[in-house]
XYZ file of C-alpha atoms in Angstrom:
649
model
C -31.737 102.237 -98.854
C -35.005 104.113 -98.466
C -34.414 107.344 -96.561
C -37.884 107.069 -95.009
C -37.021 103.877 -93.117
C -36.736 104.738 -89.432
C -34.150 103.851 -86.849
C -35.715 101.700 -84.112
C -34.912 102.979 -80.590
C -34.827 100.206 -77.973
C -34.861 101.188 -74.303
C -35.961 100.154 -70.822
C -39.032 101.861 -69.355
C -36.900 103.502 -66.665
C -34.853 105.192 -69.424
C -37.821 106.553 -71.369
C -36.819 110.225 -71.041
C -33.219 109.595 -72.080
C -34.337 107.440 -75.008
C -36.709 110.161 -76.172
C -33.844 112.651 -75.969
C -31.700 110.356 -78.130
C -34.521 110.022 -80.648
C -35.103 113.770 -80.863
C -31.395 114.541 -81.078
C -31.063 112.155 -84.042
C -34.125 113.641 -85.736
C -32.646 117.130 -85.421
C -29.727 115.717 -87.415
C -31.992 114.359 -90.131
C -32.370 110.728 -89.006
C -35.961 109.551 -88.663
C -36.602 107.490 -85.515
C -39.307 105.183 -84.250
C -39.788 104.994 -80.476
C -42.660 103.135 -78.852
C -43.506 105.766 -76.219
C -44.351 108.193 -79.017
C -45.100 106.185 -82.126
C -47.406 103.354 -81.047
C -50.799 104.738 -82.027
C -53.636 104.713 -79.480
C -55.433 101.367 -79.611
C -52.666 99.763 -81.708
C -51.253 96.400 -80.601
C -47.960 97.232 -78.890
C -46.064 94.001 -79.684
C -47.229 93.884 -83.288
C -46.070 97.484 -83.803
C -42.606 96.642 -82.480
C -42.213 93.553 -84.666
C -43.510 95.327 -87.789
C -41.234 98.333 -87.284
C -38.130 96.279 -86.478
C -38.620 94.157 -89.581
C -38.249 97.216 -91.814
C -35.952 99.350 -89.640
C -32.781 100.891 -91.041
C -30.942 100.200 -87.773
C -31.577 99.662 -84.095
C -30.208 102.013 -81.443
C -29.971 100.262 -78.095
C -30.079 102.744 -75.195
C -28.138 100.658 -72.712
C -28.176 101.069 -68.933
C -28.485 99.053 -65.751
C -32.250 98.874 -66.333
C -31.774 97.740 -69.939
C -29.280 95.116 -68.772
C -32.105 93.447 -66.825
C -34.849 93.830 -69.422
C -36.290 90.688 -70.990
C -38.154 92.803 -73.556
C -34.923 94.299 -74.882
C -33.450 90.806 -75.208
C -36.428 89.890 -77.407
C -35.930 93.023 -79.509
C -32.232 92.213 -79.978
C -33.158 88.705 -81.040
C -35.629 90.104 -83.592
C -32.985 92.533 -84.878
C -30.622 89.584 -85.399
C -33.323 87.579 -87.185
C -34.201 90.437 -89.538
C -30.518 91.362 -90.069
C -31.018 94.849 -88.620
C -27.679 96.382 -87.552
C -27.493 97.393 -83.876
C -25.637 100.386 -82.432
C -25.425 100.486 -78.624
C -25.353 103.781 -76.723
C -24.338 103.341 -73.087
C -25.866 105.801 -70.616
C -23.589 104.539 -67.832
C -20.483 102.404 -67.474
C -22.400 99.110 -67.232
C -21.016 95.810 -68.455
C -23.565 93.673 -70.318
C -24.864 90.551 -68.627
C -24.192 87.158 -70.181
C -27.304 87.246 -72.363
C -26.448 90.691 -73.714
C -22.760 89.888 -74.010
C -23.623 87.155 -76.535
C -25.932 89.354 -78.603
C -23.614 92.377 -78.468
C -20.293 90.588 -78.839
C -19.694 92.035 -82.306
C -21.197 95.481 -81.673
C -19.264 98.650 -81.010
C -20.247 100.776 -78.036
C -20.730 104.529 -77.939
C -20.480 105.941 -74.417
C -22.882 108.819 -73.746
C -21.433 109.354 -70.284
C -18.175 110.542 -71.860
C -19.938 113.522 -73.451
C -23.534 113.801 -74.651
C -23.105 115.962 -77.759
C -20.054 114.025 -78.963
C -21.805 110.677 -78.448
C -24.872 111.799 -80.414
C -22.661 113.010 -83.264
C -20.868 109.643 -83.291
C -24.204 107.828 -83.205
C -25.575 109.853 -86.131
C -22.318 109.261 -88.047
C -22.434 105.504 -87.363
C -26.022 105.313 -88.632
C -25.017 107.351 -91.686
C -22.152 104.936 -92.357
C -24.582 102.011 -92.193
C -26.846 103.738 -94.688
C -23.947 104.410 -97.046
C -22.762 100.803 -96.796
C -26.191 99.425 -97.573
C -26.722 102.018 -100.305
C -23.662 100.648 -102.138
C -25.065 97.136 -102.282
C -26.779 96.272 -105.569
C -30.218 94.719 -105.400
C -30.648 94.570 -109.203
C -31.153 91.239 -111.012
C -28.306 89.792 -113.172
C -27.818 91.347 -116.624
C -29.015 88.228 -118.504
C -32.232 88.199 -116.579
C -32.704 91.900 -117.281
C -32.159 91.315 -121.027
C -34.702 88.476 -121.161
C -37.197 90.562 -119.241
C -36.711 93.494 -121.596
C -37.099 91.289 -124.674
C -40.300 89.776 -123.291
C -41.944 93.027 -122.305
C -40.576 95.686 -124.633
C -43.764 95.884 -126.730
C -45.937 96.093 -123.630
C -43.590 98.773 -122.271
C -43.995 100.888 -125.413
C -47.768 100.613 -125.157
C -47.714 101.596 -121.493
C -45.321 104.541 -121.812
C -47.904 107.115 -122.882
C -50.324 106.089 -120.147
C -47.623 106.150 -117.511
C -46.458 109.598 -118.610
C -50.025 110.913 -118.362
C -50.456 109.312 -114.949
C -47.168 110.820 -113.729
C -48.193 114.266 -114.954
C -51.566 113.991 -113.201
C -49.955 112.698 -110.006
C -47.366 115.488 -110.078
C -50.088 118.097 -110.496
C -52.055 116.631 -107.604
C -48.969 116.545 -105.368
C -48.135 120.118 -106.307
C -51.616 121.479 -105.644
C -52.620 119.488 -102.556
C -51.931 120.951 -99.080
C -48.865 119.279 -97.606
C -47.829 118.603 -94.044
C -45.336 121.157 -92.773
C -42.213 119.708 -91.181
C -41.072 121.567 -88.092
C -37.566 123.006 -88.469
C -35.257 123.168 -85.468
C -34.660 126.593 -83.882
C -31.954 127.501 -81.399
C -32.098 130.415 -78.957
C -28.775 131.957 -77.979
C -28.486 132.530 -74.249
C -27.112 136.037 -73.773
C -26.278 137.712 -70.460
C -28.546 137.857 -67.428
C -27.592 140.896 -65.350
C -27.771 141.017 -61.539
C -28.999 144.519 -60.689
C -29.180 144.011 -56.906
C -25.815 143.316 -55.363
C -27.308 141.530 -52.333
C -28.482 138.704 -54.591
C -26.122 135.719 -54.986
C -23.318 136.526 -57.426
C -23.807 133.129 -59.084
C -27.493 133.698 -59.831
C -27.114 134.918 -63.475
C -25.050 131.888 -64.485
C -27.375 129.581 -62.567
C -30.304 131.027 -64.540
C -28.513 130.287 -67.818
C -27.714 126.749 -66.666
C -31.331 126.115 -65.635
C -32.644 127.376 -68.980
C -30.172 125.171 -70.836
C -31.307 122.191 -68.738
C -34.963 123.015 -69.392
C -34.373 122.703 -73.134
C -32.054 119.706 -72.967
C -34.763 117.338 -74.196
C -36.527 119.680 -76.589
C -37.199 118.153 -79.972
C -37.420 121.323 -82.078
C -36.539 124.308 -79.890
C -33.122 124.250 -78.245
C -30.684 126.666 -76.670
C -27.121 127.637 -77.462
C -24.450 129.254 -75.306
C -22.565 130.563 -78.348
C -21.006 133.998 -78.010
C -22.334 135.187 -81.383
C -25.457 134.583 -83.515
C -25.449 131.794 -86.151
C -24.798 132.249 -89.854
C -27.012 134.535 -91.899
C -29.027 131.622 -93.304
C -30.565 130.655 -89.941
C -32.980 132.559 -87.655
C -31.109 134.329 -84.864
C -32.937 134.732 -81.570
C -31.323 135.686 -78.260
C -32.663 135.535 -74.710
C -31.345 137.962 -72.103
C -32.631 139.458 -68.890
C -32.199 141.247 -65.595
C -32.701 140.135 -61.998
C -33.251 142.523 -59.097
C -34.779 142.736 -55.639
C -38.172 144.452 -55.600
C -39.348 144.838 -51.993
C -40.253 141.399 -50.668
C -39.994 139.919 -54.171
C -37.240 139.055 -56.621
C -38.188 140.339 -60.057
C -36.828 138.879 -63.272
C -37.380 140.486 -66.657
C -36.610 138.330 -69.682
C -36.354 139.568 -73.270
C -36.329 137.613 -76.513
C -34.927 139.549 -79.459
C -34.363 138.947 -83.136
C -30.620 139.474 -83.575
C -31.056 140.116 -87.297
C -33.601 142.923 -87.007
C -32.815 144.142 -83.490
C -36.523 143.911 -82.555
C -37.545 142.838 -79.048
C -40.106 140.140 -79.781
C -41.274 139.459 -76.240
C -40.556 140.680 -72.737
C -41.861 138.966 -69.617
C -41.765 140.103 -65.999
C -41.848 137.475 -63.248
C -41.903 138.049 -59.476
C -40.850 135.406 -56.940
C -40.706 135.258 -53.159
C -37.492 136.911 -51.934
C -37.119 134.524 -49.010
C -36.363 131.605 -51.389
C -33.689 132.946 -53.789
C -32.444 129.438 -54.580
C -35.767 128.682 -56.342
C -35.626 131.740 -58.593
C -33.323 130.437 -61.393
C -35.454 127.352 -61.962
C -38.679 129.380 -61.879
C -37.307 131.727 -64.540
C -36.376 128.691 -66.657
C -39.834 127.163 -66.223
C -41.886 130.228 -67.106
C -39.688 131.767 -69.789
C -38.962 128.301 -71.160
C -42.629 127.424 -71.595
C -43.317 130.680 -73.451
C -40.319 130.281 -75.765
C -40.968 126.595 -76.407
C -44.574 127.378 -77.361
C -43.767 130.434 -79.492
C -40.728 129.173 -81.341
C -42.205 125.714 -81.926
C -45.070 127.482 -83.692
C -42.591 129.599 -85.677
C -40.688 126.452 -86.680
C -43.748 125.174 -88.563
C -44.029 128.332 -90.688
C -42.690 127.596 -94.201
C -40.475 130.705 -94.209
C -38.907 133.098 -91.711
C -41.628 134.291 -89.347
C -42.283 138.067 -89.583
C -41.439 139.865 -86.335
C -44.956 141.315 -85.753
C -46.591 137.885 -86.130
C -44.076 136.130 -83.882
C -44.330 138.871 -81.266
C -48.114 138.493 -81.037
C -47.864 134.706 -81.041
C -45.421 134.832 -78.112
C -47.947 136.987 -76.241
C -50.569 134.321 -76.886
C -48.169 131.752 -75.419
C -47.589 133.930 -72.347
C -51.325 134.295 -71.693
C -51.773 130.562 -72.212
C -48.862 129.209 -70.162
C -48.038 131.827 -67.517
C -50.908 134.224 -66.911
C -54.074 132.587 -68.302
C -56.389 135.254 -69.664
C -58.668 134.079 -72.437
C -59.481 137.592 -73.700
C -55.848 138.642 -74.127
C -54.994 135.178 -75.443
C -57.602 135.444 -78.206
C -56.694 139.066 -79.008
C -53.013 138.181 -79.489
C -53.803 135.111 -81.603
C -56.032 137.191 -83.875
C -53.280 139.776 -84.348
C -50.745 137.026 -85.129
C -52.782 135.685 -88.062
C -53.579 139.221 -89.229
C -49.811 139.751 -89.537
C -49.197 136.322 -91.124
C -52.396 134.904 -92.720
C -50.550 131.742 -93.811
C -49.479 130.886 -90.254
C -51.209 127.588 -89.443
C -50.108 127.553 -85.777
C -51.506 131.075 -85.421
C -54.923 129.893 -86.595
C -54.833 126.941 -84.204
C -53.998 129.479 -81.452
C -57.230 131.307 -82.320
C -59.100 127.993 -82.045
C -57.462 127.170 -78.693
C -58.195 130.621 -77.250
C -61.808 130.471 -78.436
C -62.217 127.076 -76.744
C -60.862 128.426 -73.456
C -63.097 131.507 -73.686
C -66.188 129.337 -74.227
C -65.753 127.807 -70.766
C -65.864 131.292 -69.265
C -69.056 132.355 -71.056
C -72.626 131.606 -70.081
C -74.757 129.889 -72.754
C -75.899 132.441 -75.298
C -75.081 134.213 -78.576
C -71.519 135.245 -77.559
C -70.627 131.679 -76.693
C -71.879 130.461 -80.058
C -69.946 133.207 -81.880
C -66.776 132.066 -80.133
C -67.515 128.455 -81.064
C -68.026 129.414 -84.718
C -64.836 131.505 -84.789
C -62.865 128.654 -83.226
C -64.164 126.082 -85.707
C -63.397 128.306 -88.687
C -59.891 128.964 -87.336
C -59.206 125.248 -86.827
C -60.375 124.500 -90.375
C -58.103 127.240 -91.737
C -55.163 125.864 -89.715
C -55.646 122.355 -91.097
C -56.088 123.626 -94.659
C -52.671 125.278 -94.361
C -51.054 122.348 -92.545
C -52.918 118.996 -92.343
C -50.417 117.759 -89.727
C -51.247 120.552 -87.255
C -51.992 118.444 -84.178
C -52.883 121.525 -82.093
C -55.733 122.338 -84.474
C -57.004 118.761 -84.368
C -56.976 118.742 -80.565
C -58.509 122.230 -80.345
C -61.558 121.073 -82.298
C -62.548 118.760 -79.443
C -63.403 121.751 -77.237
C -65.464 123.350 -79.980
C -67.723 120.397 -80.770
C -70.658 118.992 -78.826
C -69.591 118.101 -75.292
C -71.607 114.866 -75.644
C -69.714 113.692 -78.747
C -66.979 111.762 -76.957
C -66.568 109.446 -79.949
C -65.779 112.390 -82.222
C -63.483 113.938 -79.611
C -61.507 110.735 -79.189
C -61.134 110.273 -82.949
C -59.699 113.791 -83.288
C -57.345 113.335 -80.349
C -56.025 110.056 -81.738
C -55.389 111.829 -85.037
C -53.638 114.641 -83.177
C -51.328 112.188 -81.405
C -50.318 110.506 -84.670
C -50.129 113.723 -86.745
C -47.051 115.518 -85.444
C -45.727 115.294 -81.871
C -45.743 118.559 -79.944
C -42.780 119.425 -77.747
C -45.197 120.127 -74.879
C -47.032 116.797 -75.066
C -50.236 118.870 -75.035
C -52.162 116.439 -77.239
C -51.537 113.678 -74.687
C -52.627 115.975 -71.847
C -55.890 116.825 -73.628
C -56.556 113.154 -74.388
C -56.018 112.388 -70.683
C -58.718 114.935 -69.774
C -61.127 113.416 -72.304
C -60.488 109.934 -70.865
C -61.115 111.278 -67.360
C -64.474 112.579 -68.588
C -65.560 109.084 -69.653
C -64.292 107.457 -66.452
C -61.225 105.748 -67.929
C -58.736 107.008 -65.370
C -56.200 104.205 -65.845
C -55.866 105.139 -69.526
C -55.935 108.832 -68.600
C -52.962 108.302 -66.283
C -50.992 106.692 -69.137
C -51.668 109.651 -71.459
C -50.847 112.200 -68.754
C -47.593 110.330 -68.079
C -46.706 110.709 -71.771
C -47.375 114.459 -71.505
C -45.166 114.716 -68.410
C -42.423 112.780 -70.198
C -42.557 115.293 -73.045
C -42.605 118.369 -70.776
C -42.154 117.888 -67.045
C -42.390 121.682 -66.554
C -46.131 121.806 -67.305
C -48.227 122.184 -64.147
C -51.418 121.092 -65.911
C -49.903 117.787 -67.055
C -48.477 117.137 -63.588
C -51.877 117.915 -62.037
C -53.749 115.698 -64.498
C -51.418 112.784 -63.791
C -51.585 113.332 -60.015
C -55.373 113.504 -60.042
C -55.663 110.370 -62.195
C -53.385 108.437 -59.848
C -55.318 109.751 -56.848
C -58.624 108.526 -58.274
C -57.003 105.141 -58.927
C -56.003 104.954 -55.266
C -52.271 105.329 -55.985
C -51.806 108.037 -53.359
C -48.025 107.839 -52.993
C -47.443 108.095 -56.740
C -49.980 110.909 -56.934
C -48.168 112.812 -54.186
C -44.956 112.882 -56.235
C -46.722 114.708 -59.060
C -48.680 117.005 -56.742
C -45.291 117.917 -55.247
C -43.910 118.557 -58.747
C -46.837 120.844 -59.480
C -46.188 122.724 -56.233
C -42.495 123.053 -57.058
C -43.315 124.507 -60.489
C -45.584 127.195 -59.027
C -44.101 130.636 -58.322
C -45.974 130.598 -54.989
C -45.503 127.058 -53.631
C -47.380 127.781 -50.383
C -50.438 128.910 -52.349
C -50.232 125.866 -54.649
C -49.982 123.554 -51.629
C -53.077 125.098 -50.042
C -54.965 124.934 -53.350
C -54.318 121.187 -53.571
C -55.214 120.713 -49.883
C -58.622 122.313 -50.494
C -59.448 120.739 -53.877
C -58.293 117.252 -52.876
C -59.563 117.203 -49.263
C -62.512 114.949 -50.097
C -60.245 112.417 -51.855
C -57.309 112.500 -49.426
C -59.582 112.609 -46.385
C -57.296 115.248 -44.869
C -59.889 117.831 -43.877
C -57.554 119.458 -41.365
C -55.218 120.364 -44.250
C -58.233 121.579 -46.234
C -59.269 123.845 -43.354
C -55.743 125.265 -43.135
C -55.735 125.804 -46.885
C -59.003 127.729 -46.749
C -57.315 130.056 -44.278
C -54.953 131.284 -47.019
C -56.354 134.667 -48.061
C -54.560 134.438 -51.421
C -56.884 131.640 -52.583
C -59.383 133.260 -54.925
C -62.555 131.928 -53.288
C -65.683 134.046 -52.642
C -66.271 134.673 -48.940
C -69.588 132.763 -48.852
C -68.078 129.711 -50.566
C -65.011 129.800 -48.304
C -67.228 129.893 -45.195
C -69.508 127.087 -46.464
C -66.551 124.826 -47.296
C -64.914 125.565 -43.941
C -68.138 124.530 -42.170
C -68.432 121.399 -44.321
C -64.835 120.272 -43.747
C -65.234 120.727 -39.996
C -68.522 118.811 -40.037
C -67.032 115.869 -41.969
C -63.980 115.864 -39.724
C -66.201 115.771 -36.631
C -68.577 113.084 -37.916
C -71.503 114.947 -36.281
C -74.685 114.202 -38.255
C -76.397 117.492 -37.341
C -73.369 119.549 -38.356
C -73.123 117.649 -41.631
C -76.796 118.273 -42.420
C -76.427 122.002 -41.769
C -73.238 122.136 -43.830
C -75.002 120.440 -46.776
C -77.790 123.033 -46.682
C -75.212 125.834 -46.706
C -73.526 124.408 -49.825
C -76.848 123.992 -51.667
C -77.749 127.603 -50.811
C -74.648 129.017 -52.504
C -75.145 131.017 -55.749
C -74.954 128.913 -58.913
C -71.604 130.373 -59.970
C -70.042 129.196 -56.671
C -71.299 125.611 -56.885
C -68.118 124.331 -58.513
C -66.601 120.845 -58.552
C -65.180 121.216 -55.022
C -68.661 122.052 -53.683
C -70.261 119.126 -55.547
C -67.719 116.613 -54.259
C -67.905 118.019 -50.733
C -71.691 117.699 -50.777
C -71.324 114.057 -51.811
C -68.762 113.502 -49.026
C -71.329 114.859 -46.563
C -73.624 111.998 -47.594
C -76.017 114.140 -49.675
C -75.591 112.119 -52.880
C -78.932 113.151 -54.382
C -78.183 116.825 -53.795
C -74.705 116.369 -55.254
C -76.179 114.827 -58.421
C -78.636 117.714 -58.723
C -75.814 120.255 -58.465
C -73.803 118.261 -61.001
C -76.699 118.378 -63.487
C -76.966 122.159 -63.025
C -73.289 122.474 -63.920
C -73.377 120.427 -67.142
C -71.620 122.346 -69.966
C -70.103 124.783 -67.468
C -66.588 123.526 -68.227
C -64.945 121.021 -70.543
C -63.793 118.630 -67.802
C -67.027 118.728 -65.759
C -67.936 115.018 -66.285
C -64.562 113.938 -64.854
C -65.634 114.711 -61.280
C -68.206 111.892 -61.376
C -65.509 109.255 -61.022
C -63.803 110.511 -57.876
C -64.125 108.172 -54.865
C -66.095 110.819 -52.962
C -68.805 110.621 -55.682
C -69.229 106.840 -55.471
C -72.684 106.982 -53.852
C -73.861 109.440 -56.530
C -73.357 106.722 -59.167
C -75.857 104.524 -57.288
C -78.621 107.138 -57.510
C -81.624 105.933 -59.573
C -81.455 109.111 -61.684
C -77.819 108.615 -62.678
C -78.320 106.399 -65.794
C -80.463 109.115 -67.377
C -77.754 111.685 -66.627
C -75.165 109.403 -68.228
C -77.376 109.128 -71.334
C -77.760 112.903 -71.488
C -73.995 113.392 -71.270
C -73.405 110.998 -74.174
C -71.529 108.588 -71.931
C -73.761 105.565 -72.522
C -73.480 105.983 -76.288
C -69.688 106.270 -76.021
C -69.288 103.174 -73.841
C -71.611 101.055 -75.981
C -70.080 102.155 -79.292
C -66.448 101.784 -78.188
C -67.179 98.686 -76.076
C -65.447 100.248 -73.100
C -66.569 100.890 -69.545
C -65.521 103.310 -66.830
C -62.982 101.916 -64.373
C -65.564 101.853 -61.597
C -67.431 99.068 -63.419
C -64.444 96.758 -62.858
C -64.513 97.226 -59.076
C -66.147 94.965 -56.539
C -69.886 95.695 -56.309
C -70.087 98.043 -59.328
C -72.868 100.664 -59.600
C -76.177 99.544 -61.166
C -75.688 101.576 -64.373
C -72.778 99.293 -65.365
C -75.275 96.535 -66.164
C -77.036 98.852 -68.634
C -73.982 99.419 -70.852
């Protein structure tokens, strides 16, 4: 039995999250898995991948449920497993009896019931797979002794002649393997949940335990970073991190302070303060889990890739980077913390990719000039260093896409595909970034699929939820989009502000200008007064349908300062019927932000694509070269009455 042979995980689409949890739980116990949602490479034939993997699989784990019971695809996979003599172990998610077709295939299989206890069922599953490996390992695949003797007699002289050459080759190969940089395997890390203290007695008495339960639930599907409710730290051989905190009322807010400490050294590695609206105390435990969870998942996943125990100073700075990336985005502080992390641990590959990520974010905030180019150079050098230390660092591969030419979509896509196949991130960030790149080239259907993968990996990421919602919105799937907009709102510490933000930014696509006007009335939205007034006038003009009002509103938008002519202004100008003006503003904004080209494909911009000047803009952006080289087209070219530029691809 070759240890490298994976276990094939078979599941119904509706059970994708649970199946991924099963896969990750097995991998934490040392069993390599293959699961289609993660392991089918971009552009690879889906069916061929399944057949090829099943043929060489060690075993097949069937994640069985009501949905699986009605899946024709799973029946085919079971049939293939039978043909290739792959043993099947069935894990039932619910007390569902197999239908006739499954009853025949599974008549000799033994069930493991996950609904009787998750941890126990996973242990049994891992043990069953181990037993299968041991059984197969005891089976001899050697030829009979007589055959071996004849073979030895025939080839012994040739063997003597080859021995010296083989020894030299082995020595050379061993030296190469020893000296070459190797991929770093992420090691699992558990955080012990310590006490959360309620400092204000008027808060619900159950809140501390609810916080612990929400954090545990947030990490339930984590592949590398998990949580433990143990009363004491683990044995001396393992890292020992503990999360504790306090919760108190602070005026009209509820303030939570969380602290991650190293239980070996006694050092507080990170402390975060979060404030939530006091009028919704029931939302507070989940919000703490979301924000603290994202920081810990980011920081400790990075630490898990370090080949030895991460030094406290390096981990502390890296956790600060994660905080400024996930919770309070500030590119300057993000970059400063990443630099300090690698200064404390120069061999920390994830620290160097953090420098590259922070530099890429900072570039979007800088005007063209020497500082921007210095940031680009620093980011590229950091990404190269990260990959030299760890060739499987998917963050570094993805980070490079924001540091290269914005017109090189072919190069960006190649790097992102490598990132996806290199080493899966617990956050699904590589899928999120690929979704943004696909939005830029107008492939929103494919972008939605990648964003869905990111959401499956980490549903607590607002950016992934927003990317998926926006992709679905552009595709006209408004009801599906609304579910993910609602998830984004629910994840925000200020849901009213998030709701108004979406109402304003999506007014031109949803056609709900009344909601956009109400959203603009929220003083918390960080919009300059002139831009707020111009958008308010524009929304009212569109809502009224008055041609004179719309013309005046368009002039007001065009008159705004350059730094206020963002994507909302461009799309609103197009919605006013000023498609030529919208294209001109779009051209002025090229290179202002990484995802700038993505706004071209929104329904409100449809008339802009018909402008005679648009093909030249598409050439300048590198879009025409991408479409022709990859033999793809933007989704809009498959619609009825496509824009003229589609004929030029």
